[in-house]
């Protein structure tokens, strides 16, 4: 009954282990599914991030193009070489004596499109880098132009040598392509005959045909066989030509700058600004999508963490039940050959000795049997030899007799071995076997006692806990009793001191650990946010300090620039720490080179002019739709007043905002202009 009860418990444990294992496998499957979903969302988020980077890079490129177009609005020459061509023109003007004839260029600044900007992309594709080219009249001027280019650090531009005295070329109609489509030369206009001749001689502009799209370009270039036609260019940017039977189509050159020949850069700026707004809208949409994906990933991660925690709990439960099952199986299926060491060592030793003796005798018996078989075989051989050779070999009779003697001796040894065998068998049956049976009976009794003791000990402490304590073979029973007594005393003392049970304390400890873990996660998250905020604050503070320093320098530069119109120099000291602003002025007539650090040390006119320059420096750094000034020329002499009025008018015209100047003095010296209005009140009656 006890055996069946143990087997029933083992079956119940096996069933519970199987259930926990199936639950564990389902949790692992759910965890893998969540991991795959997280991976898919991360891939989608990476793809969106790549798109955001692409659009941001495109936005920067368009912003750069807008800046270039605004620069071209200021000076059209910069469209054909940027700031480098301006430096080159200044060097040409500075070394004008080195040229026999002033160079002409860049070519793009001297040509215009006829009848609108429709063919601008195709013309720029056809002429290409020749729009940046300069024209000189001989090789000596070309060398001088190269020298100027090196000094201006602008070297990558074509130089064309063409005699300026050559008249404008006249191209007959039969030398032109016989087509209704325009040519590059027909849509360009230039008042300079030298540029016209270069377009014909170098660029072959009269033989370059312009079409609208790719299909029309293929028809014109390859199907119609138009005479005098060199190349075909489309508004899309394709270049097509045929040389003999070979037809060639070159794709769009993405590095080529388009739009430099257009008459108005404002429309291009508006188009690019509209394009930037569309790009910003796309970036905003993708960032919104990225934030949604980040939220989904966070939700998935949270679910995955919950699944992992639950899986770990189930794994711990599974390991506990499996260990319990193994313990029960181990206790149920103990090997019958194991004996207690304390009572059966001597009997086992005697049994093993007897078995060793038996094995030795059996080995000796086997050896003797082999010898007997060998001797019998030899005897038969000898007998046959004796019978066959008896008559013919009388000389060998002695040898046969000797062999017979050996055979007799062997037979005696066999009889002795058989007698010994019977002796040891009697000893085994009479002495050893009864002792073995008695030892086996005693072993079964001790094994039964051990099982009962094991069950009693398992109630007090599981075997796994004893194994976890390590090897305790050297500990005696008295030591264990003393230690158990001390532990019981400590348990009673602790139970009196703390009313809670061990399970309650264990649950309280686990709850505290979970709360500490949550607090640690919260602290880590806040620490990361705090570090990010600190980095952002440091970066913004550095930018603020730099902007403040640059604004201070700009204020001094503007102030000094306005003072320089009267030959005065000065400096503005701004202290952000002390929140002070002081003005230093150095007059040109001051031979001692001393600096006036207090405006009260200046005359009335000098003080008014310095104050005016300081006000203009501030106005140049601020924005306002209209401004007004009154009594700005107090105590000034006529020369200072004229300089002040001219400075104010020029500044107002450059700013583009509305200014109102009020002065009781004569304003007839102020220059007239479309944007300047003078209003003079009638003199008061005496």
XYZ file of N, CA and C in Angstrom, residues 211-307:
291
model
N 15.235 70.694 -77.898
C 13.890 70.127 -77.998
C 13.293 70.041 -76.599
N 11.999 69.670 -76.557
C 11.294 69.712 -75.282
C 11.505 68.472 -74.436
N 11.366 67.276 -75.040
C 11.409 66.067 -74.214
C 12.273 64.996 -74.869
N 12.338 63.846 -74.209
C 13.232 62.765 -74.617
C 12.795 62.157 -75.937
N 11.493 61.863 -76.106
C 11.025 61.205 -77.325
C 11.250 62.087 -78.549
N 10.959 63.380 -78.415
C 11.193 64.295 -79.532
C 12.680 64.386 -79.837
N 13.515 64.359 -78.784
C 14.954 64.406 -78.996
C 15.460 63.205 -79.769
N 14.953 62.002 -79.489
C 15.372 60.815 -80.245
C 14.938 60.903 -81.699
N 13.725 61.433 -81.929
C 13.255 61.562 -83.299
C 14.129 62.541 -84.079
N 14.493 63.669 -83.453
C 15.297 64.670 -84.150
C 16.736 64.185 -84.327
N 17.298 63.547 -83.305
C 18.718 63.187 -83.340
C 18.996 61.977 -84.215
N 18.067 60.992 -84.223
C 18.394 59.710 -84.853
C 17.513 59.358 -86.045
N 16.326 59.904 -86.124
C 15.400 59.480 -87.183
C 15.362 60.436 -88.368
N 15.485 61.747 -88.127
C 15.263 62.717 -89.202
C 16.510 62.989 -90.043
N 17.697 62.676 -89.499
C 18.942 62.872 -90.263
C 19.073 64.321 -90.737
N 19.017 65.264 -89.816
C 19.067 66.687 -90.150
C 20.513 67.073 -90.453
N 20.793 67.714 -91.583
C 22.175 68.137 -91.892
C 22.611 69.299 -90.991
N 23.928 69.422 -90.803
C 24.562 70.491 -90.015
C 24.201 70.432 -88.530
N 23.612 69.387 -88.068
C 23.248 69.263 -86.649
C 24.340 68.463 -85.929
N 24.838 69.022 -84.848
C 25.896 68.368 -84.078
C 25.332 67.570 -82.907
N 24.502 68.197 -82.075
C 23.971 67.562 -80.858
C 22.549 68.037 -80.619
N 21.822 67.266 -79.804
C 20.453 67.608 -79.429
C 20.388 67.606 -77.903
N 19.810 68.663 -77.336
C 19.654 68.784 -75.883
C 18.172 68.958 -75.558
N 17.721 68.282 -74.494
C 16.313 68.343 -74.072
C 16.189 69.175 -72.801
N 14.953 69.624 -72.555
C 14.691 70.354 -71.316
C 14.859 69.447 -70.094
N 14.748 68.125 -70.300
C 14.950 67.178 -69.187
C 16.409 67.049 -68.795
N 17.333 67.477 -69.669
C 18.747 67.379 -69.360
C 19.483 66.303 -70.128
N 18.851 65.636 -71.102
C 19.506 64.602 -71.891
C 20.286 65.213 -73.053
N 21.385 64.532 -73.388
C 22.206 64.934 -74.520
C 22.266 63.770 -75.498
N 21.988 64.040 -76.801
C 21.928 62.983 -77.811
C 22.722 63.408 -79.035
N 23.428 62.468 -79.626
C 24.151 62.724 -80.869
C 24.470 61.388 -81.532
N 24.748 61.465 -82.805
C 25.115 60.269 -83.565
C 26.376 60.567 -84.360
N 27.273 59.590 -84.361
C 28.520 59.671 -85.134
C 28.567 58.443 -86.028
N 28.217 58.641 -87.271
C 28.123 57.507 -88.170
C 26.911 56.650 -87.827
N 27.160 55.377 -87.581
C 26.074 54.461 -87.229
C 25.886 54.328 -85.726
N 26.700 55.023 -84.945
C 26.635 54.917 -83.487
C 25.726 56.017 -82.944
N 24.720 55.606 -82.169
C 23.790 56.537 -81.541
C 24.075 56.585 -80.041
N 24.215 57.802 -79.521
C 24.613 57.969 -78.119
C 23.596 58.852 -77.412
N 23.203 58.421 -76.193
C 22.315 59.204 -75.329
C 23.007 59.303 -73.964
N 23.329 60.529 -73.557
C 23.975 60.742 -72.257
C 22.916 61.148 -71.239
N 22.954 60.560 -70.045
C 21.915 60.875 -69.043
C 22.107 62.256 -68.439
N 21.230 62.559 -67.482
C 21.239 63.868 -66.823
C 22.473 63.982 -65.944
N 23.141 65.135 -66.041
C 24.291 65.417 -65.181
C 23.776 66.073 -63.903
N 23.763 65.286 -62.809
C 23.199 65.790 -61.553
C 24.053 66.874 -60.909
N 25.347 66.901 -61.229
C 26.237 67.893 -60.621
C 26.156 69.254 -61.308
N 25.461 69.312 -62.451
C 25.373 70.578 -63.191
C 24.370 71.510 -62.527
N 24.769 72.768 -62.303
C 23.888 73.766 -61.713
C 22.973 74.359 -62.783
N 21.664 74.299 -62.536
C 20.662 74.761 -63.489
C 19.967 75.986 -62.914
N 19.595 76.919 -63.789
C 18.838 78.090 -63.381
C 19.644 79.362 -63.304
N 20.905 79.325 -63.755
C 21.738 80.524 -63.636
C 21.416 81.560 -64.696
N 20.846 81.136 -65.837
C 20.559 82.081 -66.923
C 19.172 82.707 -66.822
N 18.394 82.307 -65.857
C 17.052 82.856 -65.757
C 17.104 84.324 -65.361
N 16.132 85.069 -65.850
C 16.149 86.504 -65.604
C 15.798 86.867 -64.186
N 14.895 86.111 -63.551
C 14.461 86.423 -62.198
C 14.777 85.242 -61.289
N 15.581 85.535 -60.267
C 15.883 84.499 -59.297
C 14.819 84.415 -58.211
N 13.946 85.432 -58.126
C 12.917 85.421 -57.089
C 11.941 84.267 -57.247
N 11.559 83.959 -58.523
C 10.643 82.838 -58.743
C 11.278 81.522 -58.327
N 12.577 81.375 -58.635
C 13.257 80.144 -58.213
C 13.314 80.043 -56.699
N 13.557 81.176 -56.040
C 13.604 81.155 -54.578
C 12.252 80.732 -54.018
N 11.156 81.257 -54.591
C 9.824 80.861 -54.125
C 9.568 79.379 -54.362
N 10.003 78.867 -55.535
C 9.821 77.437 -55.805
C 10.585 76.588 -54.783
N 11.827 76.982 -54.530
C 12.624 76.209 -53.577
C 12.049 76.318 -52.162
N 11.550 77.509 -51.789
C 10.944 77.645 -50.470
C 9.694 76.784 -50.340
N 8.892 76.716 -51.427
C 7.737 75.822 -51.418
C 8.179 74.366 -51.301
N 9.268 74.047 -52.014
C 9.811 72.686 -51.929
C 10.291 72.380 -50.508
N 10.912 73.366 -49.859
C 11.377 73.176 -48.475
C 10.196 72.940 -47.545
N 9.111 73.688 -47.743
C 7.938 73.488 -46.886
C 7.357 72.087 -47.068
N 7.335 71.604 -48.326
C 6.855 70.232 -48.559
C 7.765 69.207 -47.883
N 9.074 69.452 -47.978
C 10.026 68.529 -47.334
C 9.822 68.548 -45.821
N 9.644 69.740 -45.252
C 9.410 69.833 -43.811
C 8.127 69.099 -43.409
N 7.088 69.185 -44.258
C 5.857 68.452 -43.979
C 6.103 66.946 -43.988
N 6.898 66.484 -44.990
C 7.231 65.050 -45.043
C 8.024 64.630 -43.809
N 8.976 65.481 -43.403
C 9.779 65.146 -42.208
C 8.878 65.081 -40.974
N 7.944 66.028 -40.864
C 7.039 66.037 -39.699
C 6.179 64.767 -39.670
N 5.656 64.372 -40.844
C 4.844 63.161 -40.893
C 5.648 61.932 -40.488
N 6.869 61.840 -40.997
C 7.691 60.670 -40.668
C 8.117 60.675 -39.206
N 8.382 61.854 -38.651
C 8.716 61.907 -37.228
C 7.515 61.507 -36.374
N 6.300 61.902 -36.802
C 5.104 61.475 -36.076
C 4.962 59.959 -36.133
N 5.187 59.417 -37.334
C 5.128 57.965 -37.486
C 6.206 57.280 -36.629
N 7.381 57.899 -36.558
C 8.469 57.328 -35.744
C 8.088 57.338 -34.263
N 7.464 58.442 -33.798
C 7.040 58.490 -32.403
C 5.995 57.411 -32.105
N 5.066 57.188 -33.066
C 4.080 56.119 -32.865
C 4.763 54.755 -32.764
N 5.730 54.530 -33.657
C 6.448 53.253 -33.610
C 7.231 53.108 -32.315
N 7.834 54.209 -31.833
C 8.552 54.141 -30.561
C 7.605 53.773 -29.417
N 6.386 54.339 -29.427
C 5.415 53.980 -28.393
C 5.050 52.495 -28.481
N 4.851 52.006 -29.740
C 4.527 50.591 -29.906
C 5.671 49.711 -29.419
N 6.906 50.113 -29.730
C 8.060 49.327 -29.279
C 8.144 49.320 -27.757
N 7.857 50.478 -27.139
C 7.858 50.520 -25.675
C 6.788 49.602 -25.086
N 5.585 49.596 -25.727
C 4.536 48.700 -25.254
C 4.952 47.244 -25.398
N 5.527 46.918 -26.561
C 5.989 45.546 -26.779
C 7.076 45.167 -25.783
N 7.996 46.078 -25.521
C 9.062 45.794 -24.550
C 8.488 45.566 -23.155
N 7.483 46.381 -22.804
C 6.855 46.195 -21.505
C 6.166 44.835 -21.420
N 5.448 44.458 -22.499
C 4.825 43.137 -22.516
C 5.877 42.029 -22.466
N 6.971 42.244 -23.207
C 8.035 41.235 -23.221
C 8.657 41.074 -21.833
N 8.852 42.187 -21.120
C 9.398 42.094 -19.766
C 8.442 41.335 -18.838
N 7.140 41.604 -18.996
C 6.168 40.875 -18.176
C 6.206 39.381 -18.485
N 6.276 39.059 -19.785
C 6.356 37.645 -20.169
C 7.619 36.997 -19.620
